[in-house]
mmCIF file of C-alpha atoms in Angstrom:
data_model
loop_
_atom_site.group_PDB
_atom_site.id
_atom_site.type_symbol
_atom_site.label_atom_id
_atom_site.label_comp_id
_atom_site.label_asym_id
_atom_site.label_seq_id
_atom_site.Cartn_x
_atom_site.Cartn_y
_atom_site.Cartn_z
ATOM 1 C CA MET W 1 0.274 -0.111 -0.274
ATOM 2 C CA GLN W 2 1.134 3.541 -0.703
ATOM 3 C CA PRO W 3 1.799 5.575 2.035
ATOM 4 C CA LEU W 4 -0.556 8.710 4.277
ATOM 5 C CA HIS W 5 1.212 12.130 5.204
ATOM 6 C CA GLY W 6 4.096 9.406 5.880
ATOM 7 C CA ILE W 7 1.870 6.161 6.770
ATOM 8 C CA ARG W 8 1.222 3.965 5.890
ATOM 9 C CA ILE W 9 -2.769 2.970 4.687
ATOM 10 C CA SER W 10 -2.950 -0.555 5.645
ATOM 11 C CA ALA W 11 -1.155 1.164 9.391
ATOM 12 C CA VAL W 12 -3.867 3.802 9.374
ATOM 13 C CA LEU W 13 -6.999 0.926 9.200
ATOM 14 C CA VAL W 14 -5.494 -0.901 11.299
ATOM 15 C CA LEU W 15 -5.574 2.675 14.236
ATOM 16 C CA LEU W 16 -9.357 2.761 13.430
ATOM 17 C CA ALA W 17 -9.552 -1.021 13.751
ATOM 18 C CA THR W 18 -8.453 -0.914 17.175
ATOM 19 C CA ALA W 19 -10.619 2.742 18.067
ATOM 20 C CA ALA W 20 -13.465 1.602 16.255
ATOM 21 C CA ALA W 21 -12.799 -1.747 19.089
ATOM 22 C CA ALA W 22 -12.514 0.507 21.924
ATOM 23 C CA MET W 23 -15.439 2.099 21.655
ATOM 24 C CA ALA W 24 -17.723 -0.766 21.391
ATOM 25 C CA GLY W 25 -15.691 -1.663 24.701
ATOM 26 C CA ALA W 26 -16.548 1.499 25.721
ATOM 27 C CA LEU W 27 -20.503 1.546 24.916
ATOM 28 C CA ASP W 28 -20.813 -1.471 26.212
ATOM 29 C CA SER W 29 -19.095 -1.773 29.471
ATOM 30 C CA ARG W 30 -20.461 0.083 32.767
ATOM 31 C CA PRO W 31 -18.255 0.439 36.047
ATOM 32 C CA ASN W 32 -18.858 -2.653 38.217
ATOM 33 C CA ASP W 33 -19.992 -4.786 36.132
ATOM 34 C CA GLY W 34 -17.283 -6.968 35.947
ATOM 35 C CA SER W 35 -15.266 -6.228 32.735
ATOM 36 C CA GLY W 36 -12.943 -4.084 34.052
ATOM 37 C CA TYR W 37 -13.215 -2.036 31.460
ATOM 38 C CA TRP W 38 -13.694 1.621 33.418
ATOM 39 C CA PRO W 39 -11.941 3.109 36.886
ATOM 40 C CA ASP W 40 -13.530 1.470 39.205
ATOM 41 C CA PHE W 41 -14.017 -0.392 42.884
ATOM 42 C CA SER W 42 -11.817 -3.669 41.204
ATOM 43 C CA ASN W 43 -8.889 -1.919 39.504
ATOM 44 C CA THR W 44 -8.564 1.701 41.510
ATOM 45 C CA GLY W 45 -7.250 2.841 45.213
ATOM 46 C CA TYR W 46 -5.096 0.924 47.647
ATOM 47 C CA ALA W 47 -6.224 -2.418 47.444
ATOM 48 C CA ASN W 48 -5.519 -2.492 44.335
ATOM 49 C CA THR W 49 -2.339 -1.642 43.845
ATOM 50 C CA PRO W 50 -0.360 -3.786 41.597
ATOM 51 C CA ALA W 51 4.109 -3.837 42.110
ATOM 52 C CA ASN W 52 5.646 -1.066 40.346
ATOM 53 C CA ALA W 53 2.625 0.500 39.860
ATOM 54 C CA GLY W 54 4.288 3.976 38.722
ATOM 55 C CA GLY W 55 7.964 2.369 38.208
ATOM 56 C CA LEU W 56 8.532 3.167 41.616
ATOM 57 C CA ASP W 57 10.223 -0.778 42.105
ATOM 58 C CA LEU W 58 7.554 -1.032 45.160
ATOM 59 C CA GLY W 59 5.464 -4.094 45.818
ATOM 60 C CA PRO W 60 1.837 -6.037 45.221
ATOM 61 C CA TYR W 61 -0.549 -3.828 48.248
ATOM 62 C CA PRO W 62 0.789 -6.195 50.749
ATOM 63 C CA GLY W 63 -2.090 -6.417 51.903
ATOM 64 C CA ARG W 64 -2.057 -4.688 55.069
ATOM 65 C CA LEU W 65 -2.227 -0.677 55.779
ATOM 66 C CA LYS W 66 1.283 0.638 58.592
ATOM 67 C CA ASP W 67 -0.720 3.644 60.547
ATOM 68 C CA TYR W 68 1.105 7.378 59.279
ATOM 69 C CA ALA W 69 0.708 7.856 64.093
ATOM 70 C CA ALA W 70 -0.470 5.585 66.634
ATOM 71 C CA ASN W 71 -4.085 7.306 68.178
ATOM 72 C CA MET W 72 -5.315 8.870 65.296
ATOM 73 C CA SER W 73 -8.049 10.403 65.071
ATOM 74 C CA ALA W 74 -11.653 11.997 62.771
ATOM 75 C CA THR W 75 -11.455 14.776 65.027
ATOM 76 C CA ARG W 76 -8.026 15.409 65.192
ATOM 77 C CA PRO W 77 -6.196 16.726 62.543
ATOM 78 C CA ILE W 78 -3.223 15.249 61.042
ATOM 79 C CA THR W 79 0.084 17.313 59.951
ATOM 80 C CA ALA W 80 2.490 14.908 57.609
ATOM 81 C CA ARG W 81 5.984 16.407 56.986
ATOM 82 C CA TYR W 82 8.008 14.794 54.137
ATOM 83 C CA PRO W 83 11.608 15.799 53.067
ATOM 84 C CA ASP W 84 10.995 16.373 49.217
ATOM 85 C CA ASN W 85 10.962 14.190 46.419
ATOM 86 C CA SER W 86 9.934 11.399 49.105
ATOM 87 C CA VAL W 87 7.469 8.689 48.536
ATOM 88 C CA ILE W 88 5.155 7.694 50.998
ATOM 89 C CA SER W 89 3.488 4.431 50.576
ATOM 90 C CA TYR W 90 0.925 1.539 51.642
ATOM 91 C CA THR W 91 -0.262 4.286 55.094
ATOM 92 C CA ARG W 92 -3.129 4.765 56.440
ATOM 93 C CA PHE W 93 -3.682 8.512 57.347
ATOM 94 C CA LEU W 94 -7.522 8.855 60.149
ATOM 95 C CA ALA W 95 -7.771 12.482 60.691
ATOM 96 C CA SER W 96 -10.514 15.212 59.967
ATOM 97 C CA LYS W 97 -7.044 16.942 57.149
ATOM 98 C CA VAL W 98 -4.433 16.273 57.935
ATOM 99 C CA ILE W 99 -2.339 19.261 56.103
ATOM 100 C CA ILE W 100 0.865 18.186 53.539
ATOM 101 C CA TYR W 101 4.608 19.526 53.961
ATOM 102 C CA GLY W 102 7.226 18.832 51.130
ATOM 103 C CA ASP W 103 7.759 18.914 47.572
ATOM 104 C CA ASN W 104 7.533 16.280 44.432
ATOM 105 C CA LEU W 105 5.678 13.118 46.689
ATOM 106 C CA THR W 106 4.612 10.804 45.228
ATOM 107 C CA PHE W 107 1.510 8.739 47.627
ATOM 108 C CA VAL W 108 1.684 4.971 46.567
ATOM 109 C CA GLY W 109 -1.466 3.120 47.688
ATOM 110 C CA CYS W 110 -3.113 5.911 50.659
ATOM 111 C CA LEU W 111 -5.539 6.040 52.413
ATOM 112 C CA PHE W 112 -6.726 8.767 53.564
ATOM 113 C CA GLU W 113 -10.212 8.445 55.759
ATOM 114 C CA GLY W 114 -11.584 9.972 57.825
ATOM 115 C CA LYS W 115 -15.011 13.648 58.924
ATOM 116 C CA SER W 116 -14.148 17.311 57.253
ATOM 117 C CA PRO W 117 -17.546 18.537 56.574
ATOM 118 C CA ASN W 118 -17.471 22.085 54.875
ATOM 119 C CA ASP W 119 -13.545 21.571 54.510
ATOM 120 C CA ASN W 120 -10.497 19.460 53.503
ATOM 121 C CA LEU W 121 -9.503 16.066 54.412
ATOM 122 C CA VAL W 122 -6.857 16.402 52.207
ATOM 123 C CA GLN W 123 -4.819 20.072 52.413
ATOM 124 C CA ILE W 124 -1.533 20.795 50.438
ATOM 125 C CA TYR W 125 1.721 22.298 50.660
ATOM 126 C CA ALA W 126 3.908 22.123 47.736
ATOM 127 C CA PRO W 127 5.328 24.703 45.426
ATOM 128 C CA ASN W 128 6.066 22.301 42.697
ATOM 129 C CA SER W 129 4.307 18.787 41.777
ATOM 130 C CA ILE W 130 2.483 16.585 43.673
ATOM 131 C CA THR W 131 1.783 12.776 42.873
ATOM 132 C CA PHE W 132 -1.158 10.016 44.377
ATOM 133 C CA ARG W 133 -1.330 6.691 42.841
ATOM 134 C CA TYR W 134 -3.448 3.661 43.477
ATOM 135 C CA SER W 135 -5.273 5.437 47.216
ATOM 136 C CA THR W 136 -8.436 5.932 48.330
ATOM 137 C CA PHE W 137 -10.044 9.369 49.980
ATOM 138 C CA LYS W 138 -13.580 7.899 51.847
ATOM 139 C CA PRO W 139 -16.160 9.039 54.823
ATOM 140 C CA ASN W 140 -14.177 6.716 57.821
ATOM 141 C CA ALA W 141 -18.168 5.407 58.730
ATOM 142 C CA TYR W 142 -17.729 3.432 55.349
ATOM 143 C CA ALA W 143 -16.590 0.884 54.067
ATOM 144 C CA ARG W 144 -18.479 1.221 50.805
ATOM 145 C CA PRO W 145 -20.248 3.844 49.883
ATOM 146 C CA PRO W 146 -24.247 4.117 51.225
ATOM 147 C CA GLY W 147 -26.330 2.851 48.109
ATOM 148 C CA ASN W 148 -23.439 1.608 46.423
ATOM 149 C CA ASP W 149 -23.810 -2.257 45.956
ATOM 150 C CA GLY W 150 -20.592 -2.271 43.859
ATOM 151 C CA THR W 151 -23.036 -3.031 40.989
ATOM 152 C CA VAL W 152 -23.839 0.164 39.616
ATOM 153 C CA SER W 153 -21.030 3.488 38.989
ATOM 154 C CA SER W 154 -22.878 5.375 41.849
ATOM 155 C CA ALA W 155 -25.589 4.847 44.026
ATOM 156 C CA HIS W 156 -28.764 6.450 42.170
ATOM 157 C CA VAL W 157 -30.592 7.032 44.640
ATOM 158 C CA LYS W 158 -30.241 10.166 47.574
ATOM 159 C CA PRO W 159 -28.879 11.310 49.953
ATOM 160 C CA GLY W 160 -25.211 9.356 50.246
ATOM 161 C CA THR W 161 -22.631 9.939 52.803
ATOM 162 C CA PRO W 162 -24.716 12.390 54.702
ATOM 163 C CA PHE W 163 -23.136 15.247 55.823
ATOM 164 C CA LYS W 164 -21.829 15.233 59.520
ATOM 165 C CA LYS W 165 -19.957 12.520 58.296
ATOM 166 C CA SER W 166 -18.127 13.951 54.993
ATOM 167 C CA TRP W 167 -15.493 15.662 53.983
ATOM 168 C CA GLN W 168 -16.008 18.492 50.914
ATOM 169 C CA LEU W 169 -12.485 18.933 49.629
ATOM 170 C CA MET W 170 -8.968 17.617 48.443
ATOM 171 C CA THR W 171 -7.069 21.714 47.676
ATOM 172 C CA THR W 172 -3.374 22.350 46.760
ATOM 173 C CA MET W 173 -2.857 25.583 48.950
ATOM 174 C CA LYS W 174 -0.192 25.853 47.177
ATOM 175 C CA GLU W 175 1.226 25.969 43.100
ATOM 176 C CA ALA W 176 1.638 22.813 43.415
ATOM 177 C CA VAL W 177 -0.155 20.799 40.275
ATOM 178 C CA ALA W 178 -1.221 16.611 40.936
ATOM 179 C CA LEU W 179 -1.199 13.975 39.464
ATOM 180 C CA MET W 180 -4.238 11.297 39.958
ATOM 181 C CA ASP W 181 -3.629 8.457 38.753
ATOM 182 C CA HIS W 182 -6.308 5.171 39.927
ATOM 183 C CA ASN W 183 -7.804 6.557 42.345
ATOM 184 C CA ASP W 184 -11.321 5.470 44.722
ATOM 185 C CA VAL W 185 -12.709 8.811 45.417
ATOM 186 C CA TRP W 186 -16.291 9.065 47.034
ATOM 187 C CA GLY W 187 -17.993 10.485 49.959
ATOM 188 C CA ASN W 188 -17.161 14.530 49.267
ATOM 189 C CA ALA W 189 -18.213 17.317 47.259
ATOM 190 C CA GLY W 190 -15.042 18.534 44.778
ATOM 191 C CA LEU W 191 -11.678 18.368 44.657
ATOM 192 C CA LEU W 192 -10.649 21.977 44.352
ATOM 193 C CA MET W 193 -6.750 21.410 43.014
ATOM 194 C CA VAL W 194 -4.653 23.419 40.377
ATOM 195 C CA THR W 195 -5.763 23.612 36.993
ATOM 196 C CA GLY W 196 -1.636 23.121 35.352
ATOM 197 C CA PHE W 197 0.525 25.649 33.892
ATOM 198 C CA PRO W 198 1.480 25.802 30.539
ATOM 199 C CA GLY W 199 4.503 23.071 30.411
ATOM 200 C CA ARG W 200 2.723 21.675 33.629
ATOM 201 C CA PRO W 201 -0.127 19.580 33.751
ATOM 202 C CA SER W 202 -2.840 18.876 35.391
ATOM 203 C CA VAL W 203 -2.870 15.020 34.812
ATOM 204 C CA TRP W 204 -6.223 12.228 36.001
ATOM 205 C CA THR W 205 -5.843 9.728 34.418
ATOM 206 C CA ASN W 206 -8.596 5.766 35.630
ATOM 207 C CA ASN W 207 -9.400 7.911 38.121
ATOM 208 C CA TYR W 208 -13.289 6.887 39.972
ATOM 209 C CA ILE W 209 -14.814 9.541 41.434
ATOM 210 C CA HIS W 210 -17.845 9.255 42.334
ATOM 211 C CA ASP W 211 -20.908 8.994 45.144
ATOM 212 C CA ALA W 212 -21.234 12.658 45.901
ATOM 213 C CA ALA W 213 -21.428 13.355 50.267
ATOM 214 C CA ASP W 214 -24.734 14.862 50.817
ATOM 215 C CA THR W 215 -26.728 14.805 47.596
ATOM 216 C CA SER W 216 -30.145 15.678 48.979
ATOM 217 C CA HIS W 217 -29.290 19.304 50.432
ATOM 218 C CA ASP W 218 -28.216 22.508 48.691
ATOM 219 C CA VAL W 219 -24.981 22.440 51.537
ATOM 220 C CA TYR W 220 -21.845 21.239 49.042
ATOM 221 C CA HIS W 221 -22.008 22.744 45.618
ATOM 222 C CA HIS W 222 -21.460 18.664 43.873
ATOM 223 C CA ASP W 223 -18.469 19.016 41.340
ATOM 224 C CA GLY W 224 -15.662 15.473 40.159
ATOM 225 C CA ILE W 225 -12.803 17.332 39.556
ATOM 226 C CA GLY W 226 -13.188 20.909 40.940
ATOM 227 C CA PRO W 227 -14.596 23.983 41.082
ATOM 228 C CA GLN W 228 -11.763 25.581 39.494
ATOM 229 C CA SER W 229 -14.494 29.197 39.544
ATOM 230 C CA GLU W 230 -11.717 32.333 38.097
ATOM 231 C CA GLY W 231 -10.744 31.134 34.091
ATOM 232 C CA ASN W 232 -7.547 30.721 33.562
ATOM 233 C CA GLY W 233 -7.006 27.849 33.841
ATOM 234 C CA GLY W 234 -5.024 24.982 32.118
ATOM 235 C CA PRO W 235 -3.611 22.370 31.203
ATOM 236 C CA MET W 236 -4.985 19.265 32.016
ATOM 237 C CA VAL W 237 -4.995 16.187 30.810
ATOM 238 C CA ILE W 238 -8.189 14.134 32.255
ATOM 239 C CA ASP W 239 -8.312 10.489 30.091
ATOM 240 C CA HIS W 240 -10.135 6.889 31.189
ATOM 241 C CA ASN W 241 -11.185 8.453 34.745
ATOM 242 C CA THR W 242 -15.361 6.973 35.835
ATOM 243 C CA ILE W 243 -16.498 10.864 37.121
ATOM 244 C CA ALA W 244 -20.155 9.426 38.247
ATOM 245 C CA SER W 245 -22.469 10.970 40.397
ATOM 246 C CA LEU W 246 -25.894 12.810 41.651
ATOM 247 C CA GLY W 247 -25.869 16.380 42.024
ATOM 248 C CA ASN W 248 -25.737 18.616 41.099
ATOM 249 C CA THR W 249 -23.084 20.765 39.428
ATOM 250 C CA ASN W 250 -19.627 19.061 37.200
ATOM 251 C CA ALA W 251 -18.016 15.877 36.491
ATOM 252 C CA LEU W 252 -15.773 18.450 34.732
ATOM 253 C CA ALA W 253 -16.387 21.755 36.822
ATOM 254 C CA LEU W 254 -13.634 24.120 34.935
ATOM 255 C CA GLN W 255 -16.814 27.636 35.855
ATOM 256 C CA GLY W 256 -14.504 30.764 35.093
ATOM 257 C CA SER W 257 -15.029 33.377 32.996
ATOM 258 C CA GLY W 258 -10.711 33.338 31.830
ATOM 259 C CA VAL W 259 -9.815 31.012 29.547
ATOM 260 C CA TYR W 260 -9.902 27.548 29.786
ATOM 261 C CA ASP W 261 -6.813 26.729 27.150
ATOM 262 C CA HIS W 262 -4.832 23.281 26.874
ATOM 263 C CA ILE W 263 -7.546 20.665 28.291
ATOM 264 C CA ALA W 264 -7.541 17.334 27.395
ATOM 265 C CA PHE W 265 -10.619 15.568 28.382
ATOM 266 C CA THR W 266 -10.447 12.247 26.566
ATOM 267 C CA ASN W 267 -11.755 8.487 27.198
ATOM 268 C CA ASN W 268 -13.646 9.166 29.792
ATOM 269 C CA TYR W 269 -17.592 7.552 31.999
ATOM 270 C CA ILE W 270 -19.894 10.846 32.907
ATOM 271 C CA SER W 271 -23.217 10.678 34.103
ATOM 272 C CA GLY W 272 -24.731 11.762 36.780
ATOM 273 C CA TYR W 273 -24.196 15.482 37.779
ATOM 274 C CA GLY W 274 -26.310 18.758 37.369
ATOM 275 C CA TYR W 275 -24.412 19.683 33.523
ATOM 276 C CA ALA W 276 -21.766 16.838 32.561
ATOM 277 C CA LEU W 277 -19.143 18.988 31.731
ATOM 278 C CA SER W 278 -18.264 23.217 32.199
ATOM 279 C CA PHE W 279 -15.925 24.719 29.894
ATOM 280 C CA GLY W 280 -16.431 27.777 31.562
ATOM 281 C CA VAL W 281 -19.317 30.670 31.908
ATOM 282 C CA LYS W 282 -18.185 32.494 28.679
ATOM 283 C CA ASN W 283 -17.709 31.138 24.732
ATOM 284 C CA ASN W 284 -13.582 32.200 24.860
ATOM 285 C CA ALA W 285 -11.731 27.851 26.059
ATOM 286 C CA THR W 286 -9.137 28.024 23.278
ATOM 287 C CA ASN W 287 -7.503 24.485 22.528
ATOM 288 C CA LEU W 288 -9.695 21.631 23.900
ATOM 289 C CA ALA W 289 -9.618 18.135 22.827
ATOM 290 C CA VAL W 290 -13.229 16.582 23.503
ATOM 291 C CA THR W 291 -12.732 13.448 22.226
ATOM 292 C CA GLY W 292 -13.725 9.454 23.258
ATOM 293 C CA ASN W 293 -15.765 10.632 25.886
ATOM 294 C CA VAL W 294 -18.716 7.854 26.699
ATOM 295 C CA PHE W 295 -22.569 10.357 28.421
ATOM 296 C CA SER W 296 -23.864 7.583 30.384
ATOM 297 C CA ALA W 297 -27.398 8.133 30.955
ATOM 298 C CA GLU W 298 -27.031 5.975 33.951
ATOM 299 C CA LEU W 299 -27.401 8.785 36.475
ATOM 300 C CA HIS W 300 -30.777 10.551 36.917
ATOM 301 C CA GLN W 301 -28.853 14.625 35.838
ATOM 302 C CA LEU W 302 -30.640 18.226 36.589
ATOM 303 C CA TRP W 303 -30.043 19.890 33.278
ATOM 304 C CA GLY W 304 -28.419 18.408 30.638
ATOM 305 C CA PRO W 305 -23.966 17.077 28.957
ATOM 306 C CA LEU W 306 -22.741 19.984 29.091
ATOM 307 C CA TYR W 307 -22.954 23.749 30.637
ATOM 308 C CA GLY W 308 -24.243 26.545 28.377
ATOM 309 C CA ASN W 309 -22.702 23.964 25.450
ATOM 310 C CA LEU W 310 -20.047 26.780 25.970
ATOM 311 C CA TRP W 311 -16.757 24.680 25.154
ATOM 312 C CA GLY W 312 -15.198 27.953 22.417
ATOM 313 C CA GLY W 313 -15.525 25.707 18.612
ATOM 314 C CA THR W 314 -13.526 25.302 16.459
ATOM 315 C CA PRO W 315 -12.091 28.213 15.363
ATOM 316 C CA ARG W 316 -10.594 28.367 18.747
ATOM 317 C CA GLY W 317 -8.733 25.325 18.322
ATOM 318 C CA SER W 318 -10.953 22.982 19.546
ATOM 319 C CA LEU W 319 -11.489 19.325 18.554
ATOM 320 C CA TRP W 320 -14.601 17.405 19.663
ATOM 321 C CA ARG W 321 -14.692 13.769 18.293
ATOM 322 C CA ASN W 322 -15.988 10.532 18.315
ATOM 323 C CA ASN W 323 -18.140 12.185 22.391
ATOM 324 C CA PHE W 324 -21.370 8.820 22.221
ATOM 325 C CA TYR W 325 -24.297 8.874 24.104
ATOM 326 C CA GLN W 326 -24.950 5.229 26.102
ATOM 327 C CA VAL W 327 -28.493 4.018 27.070
ATOM 328 C CA ARG W 328 -29.997 1.788 28.075
ATOM 329 C CA GLN W 329 -34.246 0.109 29.637
ATOM 330 C CA GLY W 330 -34.626 1.369 32.758
ATOM 331 C CA ASP W 331 -31.789 4.204 33.280
ATOM 332 C CA ASP W 332 -32.523 7.289 35.393
ATOM 333 C CA ASN W 333 -31.458 9.644 32.884
ATOM 334 C CA LYS W 334 -35.383 10.628 30.691
ATOM 335 C CA SER W 335 -34.417 12.522 28.440
ATOM 336 C CA TYR W 336 -33.055 9.244 26.849
ATOM 337 C CA SER W 337 -33.787 6.719 25.203
ATOM 338 C CA PRO W 338 -31.865 3.124 24.159
ATOM 339 C CA ALA W 339 -33.644 4.580 20.490
ATOM 340 C CA ASP W 340 -30.602 7.360 22.068
ATOM 341 C CA HIS W 341 -27.448 4.580 22.444
ATOM 342 C CA GLY W 342 -24.741 4.970 20.750
ATOM 343 C CA ARG W 343 -25.485 7.855 18.504
ATOM 344 C CA PHE W 344 -23.019 10.820 18.629
ATOM 345 C CA TRP W 345 -22.872 13.517 21.608
ATOM 346 C CA TRP W 346 -22.574 17.292 19.972
ATOM 347 C CA PRO W 347 -21.716 20.265 21.586
ATOM 348 C CA THR W 348 -25.012 22.462 20.508
ATOM 349 C CA ASP W 349 -27.528 20.812 21.955
ATOM 350 C CA ASN W 350 -28.337 18.047 23.625
ATOM 351 C CA LYS W 351 -30.055 15.270 21.146
ATOM 352 C CA SER W 352 -28.444 12.220 19.644
ATOM 353 C CA HIS W 353 -27.055 12.078 16.413
ATOM 354 C CA ALA W 354 -26.295 9.731 13.115
ATOM 355 C CA GLN W 355 -22.802 11.077 12.358
ATOM 356 C CA ASP W 356 -20.208 12.243 14.420
ATOM 357 C CA PHE W 357 -20.002 16.663 15.157
ATOM 358 C CA SER W 358 -18.072 18.571 12.653
ATOM 359 C CA GLY W 359 -17.927 21.614 13.395
#
């Protein structure tokens, strides 16, 4: 075969076939259905840490965690100070708040649990970077989210974790850019972390973000990744995550009026919330890549898939391709029916389409 722009047509066909097969798997699967395709209880969190996670030459989860300190309590804070560049593995932190100091720290296979209503469970003071891999962030009162029996992405009924037993946020207090990979996060209201800086993107891969707290009330804004309320954020890489919950705001909560730039939101499973995605409150986002995502009707949703249909658009360097609706009989989002299953999700309206978006 003749080359096409330096690539053999046969190679292009293989890539297209691989992408089509992956998309079929994405549409046929849901978190906690036994397939392991999406991030869920089977492949995220401390108990699922494999050997050599992050290339750090650590062993797999040893079957138990060591306590950070004796006599820890969900009613008292912990201040954890580490030398720069430390790797902290298989450690349990129980506190009203875990305050972390140290730069370029990496946490692997750790458990952060406690109760911090209207406050941070994890508060990070680092100037450059922080990494969490295969770690779990949860309320201490529950082993599993209320209403989630392990067969659904997130509980289908309110209220989730009651407010007084919940935690609100995980927050970076300085300019540390986070790498979040294979973490299990629930019982909270959001993840308020630096979006990134030119040349230093925040990276979110293979995380299971689900079962927001206190969904019967409006004490919390329920966000998955976010909120970021100022704008002028990015770059971000958000790839192959499950972000699913009942709630009142956004799975991706970029909610400011400033420009969001170089945001890659790819290959994710999204369901529930108020709007699934928000890329700002003005149509000024630039260089977005929104590709390969599944918007699932599994969970009830308040309004629609994309806040204000705002994404900057192709004139601002953005790309919207291969985003699909997933709908099954009996799903809780009644705006869609099984006739919409496998059809394309466009950013310009809340309807499914037979052809991909090309604007």
